[in-house]
XYZ file of C-alpha atoms in Angstrom:
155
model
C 99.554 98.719 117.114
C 96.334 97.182 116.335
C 92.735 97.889 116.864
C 89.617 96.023 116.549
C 87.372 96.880 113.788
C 83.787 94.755 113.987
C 82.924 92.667 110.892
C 79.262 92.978 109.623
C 77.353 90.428 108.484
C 74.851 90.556 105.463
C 71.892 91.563 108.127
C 74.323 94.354 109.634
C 75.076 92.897 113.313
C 78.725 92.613 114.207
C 79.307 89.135 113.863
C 83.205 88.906 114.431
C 86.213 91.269 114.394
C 89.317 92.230 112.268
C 92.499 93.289 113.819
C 94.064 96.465 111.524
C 97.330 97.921 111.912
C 96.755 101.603 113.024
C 98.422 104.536 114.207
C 97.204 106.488 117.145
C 96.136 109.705 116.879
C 94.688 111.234 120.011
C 92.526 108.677 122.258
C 89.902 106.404 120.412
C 91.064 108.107 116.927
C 93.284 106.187 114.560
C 94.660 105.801 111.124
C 94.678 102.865 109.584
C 98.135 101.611 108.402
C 96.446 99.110 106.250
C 93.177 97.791 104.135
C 91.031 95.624 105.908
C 90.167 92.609 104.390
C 86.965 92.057 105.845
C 85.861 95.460 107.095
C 83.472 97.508 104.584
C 83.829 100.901 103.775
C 87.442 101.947 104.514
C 91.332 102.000 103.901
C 94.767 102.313 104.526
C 94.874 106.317 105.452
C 91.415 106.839 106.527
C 91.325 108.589 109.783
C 88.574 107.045 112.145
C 87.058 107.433 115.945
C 85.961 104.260 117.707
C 82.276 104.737 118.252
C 80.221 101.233 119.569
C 77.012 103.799 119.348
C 77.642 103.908 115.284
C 76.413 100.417 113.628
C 79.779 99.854 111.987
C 81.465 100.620 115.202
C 83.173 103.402 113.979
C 82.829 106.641 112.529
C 85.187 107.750 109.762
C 87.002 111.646 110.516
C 88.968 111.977 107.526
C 89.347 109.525 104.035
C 92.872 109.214 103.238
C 92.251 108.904 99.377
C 93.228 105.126 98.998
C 90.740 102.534 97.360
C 90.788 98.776 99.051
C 90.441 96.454 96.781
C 89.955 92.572 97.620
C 90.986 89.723 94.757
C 89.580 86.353 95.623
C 91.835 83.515 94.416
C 91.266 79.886 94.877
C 92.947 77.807 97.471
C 96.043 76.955 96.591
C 96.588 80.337 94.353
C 97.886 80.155 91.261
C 101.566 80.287 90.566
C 103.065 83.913 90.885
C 99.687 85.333 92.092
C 101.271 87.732 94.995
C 104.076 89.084 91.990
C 101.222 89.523 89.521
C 98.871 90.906 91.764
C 101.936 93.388 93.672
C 102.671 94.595 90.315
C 99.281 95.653 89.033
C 98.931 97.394 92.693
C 102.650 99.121 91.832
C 100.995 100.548 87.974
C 98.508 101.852 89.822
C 100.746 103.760 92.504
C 99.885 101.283 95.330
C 100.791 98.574 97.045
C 99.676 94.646 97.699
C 98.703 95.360 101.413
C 98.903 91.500 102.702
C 95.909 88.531 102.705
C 95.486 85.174 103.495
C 95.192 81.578 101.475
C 91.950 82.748 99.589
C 92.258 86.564 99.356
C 94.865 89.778 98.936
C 94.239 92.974 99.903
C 95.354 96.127 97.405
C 95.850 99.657 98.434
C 95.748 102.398 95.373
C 95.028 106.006 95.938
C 91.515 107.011 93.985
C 93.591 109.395 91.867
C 94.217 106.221 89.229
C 90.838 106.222 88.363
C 87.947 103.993 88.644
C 88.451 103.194 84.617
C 92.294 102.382 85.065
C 92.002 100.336 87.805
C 89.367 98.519 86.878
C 90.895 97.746 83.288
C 94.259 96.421 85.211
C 92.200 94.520 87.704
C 90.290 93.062 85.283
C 93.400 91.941 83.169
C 95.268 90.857 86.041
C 92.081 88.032 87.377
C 92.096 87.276 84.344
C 95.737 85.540 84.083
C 94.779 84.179 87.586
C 92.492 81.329 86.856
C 89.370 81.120 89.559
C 90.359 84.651 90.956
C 87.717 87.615 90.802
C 88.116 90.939 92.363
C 86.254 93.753 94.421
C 86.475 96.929 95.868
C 85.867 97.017 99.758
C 85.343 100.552 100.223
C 83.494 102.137 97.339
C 80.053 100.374 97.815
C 77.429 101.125 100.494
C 77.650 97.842 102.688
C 73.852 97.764 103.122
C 73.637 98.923 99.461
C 75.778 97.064 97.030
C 74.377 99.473 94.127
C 74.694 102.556 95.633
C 78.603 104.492 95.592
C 79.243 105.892 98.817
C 80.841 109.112 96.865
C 83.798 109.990 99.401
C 86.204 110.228 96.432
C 84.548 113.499 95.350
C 85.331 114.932 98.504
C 88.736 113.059 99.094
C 91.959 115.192 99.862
C-alpha cells in the first residue's frame, strides 16, 4: 500500500504530496517500505502516525536506523548511473531505493557511518558528471545547519 506524505515547501506549508510505499501497522500508523524522495526528515523503516495537527503531517513513533540519501543527476543521466549508484548503496549495506529522470533515492542503515558514506558518496558523484548528492533525513528541514540527532538514539 501507499500513503500520502505532504511535501513542504521552503516557507513550511504543504505544497504537494508524495505517495510512499508503507506497511500498516495499527490504524493511521505505518512503516515506510521506502525513502521518500521529496519528504524531509525520514526513511525506509521509520515507524510514523498520520497527524494533519503536526506541520509535517506526521509524527515519527519509532526511526528504523536507515539514512535517505538523494543524488541529483542531470537529465539524461550519465551512462551506468543506476549500477554505479546501486553499488555504492550495496558497500554501504543498503540499497538504491528507486527515483525518477533527475534523482535516486539510497537507503543505508546509520551504522556505516556519516564518514564512510560520505567518502563513497562523494567518490561515486564524482564519476557521475553534473550529479551532487544529499541526505534527506539528517538535516532539520527548517534548519539546514542544525542535525536532527535521531541516530544517537536509533535502535
Amino acid at each position: 500500500m501507499e500513503i500520502q506524505l505532504p511535501v513542504l515547501d521552503t516557507d513550511g506549508r504543504r505544497c504537494i504530496e508524495e505517495a510512499v510505499p508503507a506497511e500498516m501497522l495499527s490504524a493511521g500508523r505505518y512503516r515506510l517500505l521506502a525513502s521518500p524522495g521529496l519528504v524531509e526528515g525520514v526513511a525506509a523503516g521509520d515507524e510514523l502516525e498520520l497527524d494533519n495537527a503536526e506541520p509535517a503531517g506526521f509524527r515519527i513513533l519509532r526511526r528504523g536506523g536507515q539514512l535517505c540519501i538523494w543524488v541529483y543527476v542531470r537529465e539524461p543521466p550519465p551512462l551506468g548511473t543506476d549500477e554505479r549508484l546501486s553499488s555504492t548503496a550495496v558497500s554501504l549495506g543498503g540499497y538504491l531505493d528507486g527515483g525518477n529522470a533527475r534523482l535516486r533515492i539510497l537507503t543505508v542503515p546509520v551504522g556505516a557511518g556519516f564518514a564512510h558514506v560520505e567518502a563513497e558518496l562523494n567518490a561515486a558523484v564524482a564519476e557521475l558528471p553534473g550529479s551532487s548528492w544529499a541526505y534527506g533525513n539528517v538535516y532539520d528541514p527548517h534548519d539546514a545547519d542544525r542535525p536532527l540527532g535521531w541516530w544517537d538514539t536509533a535502535c
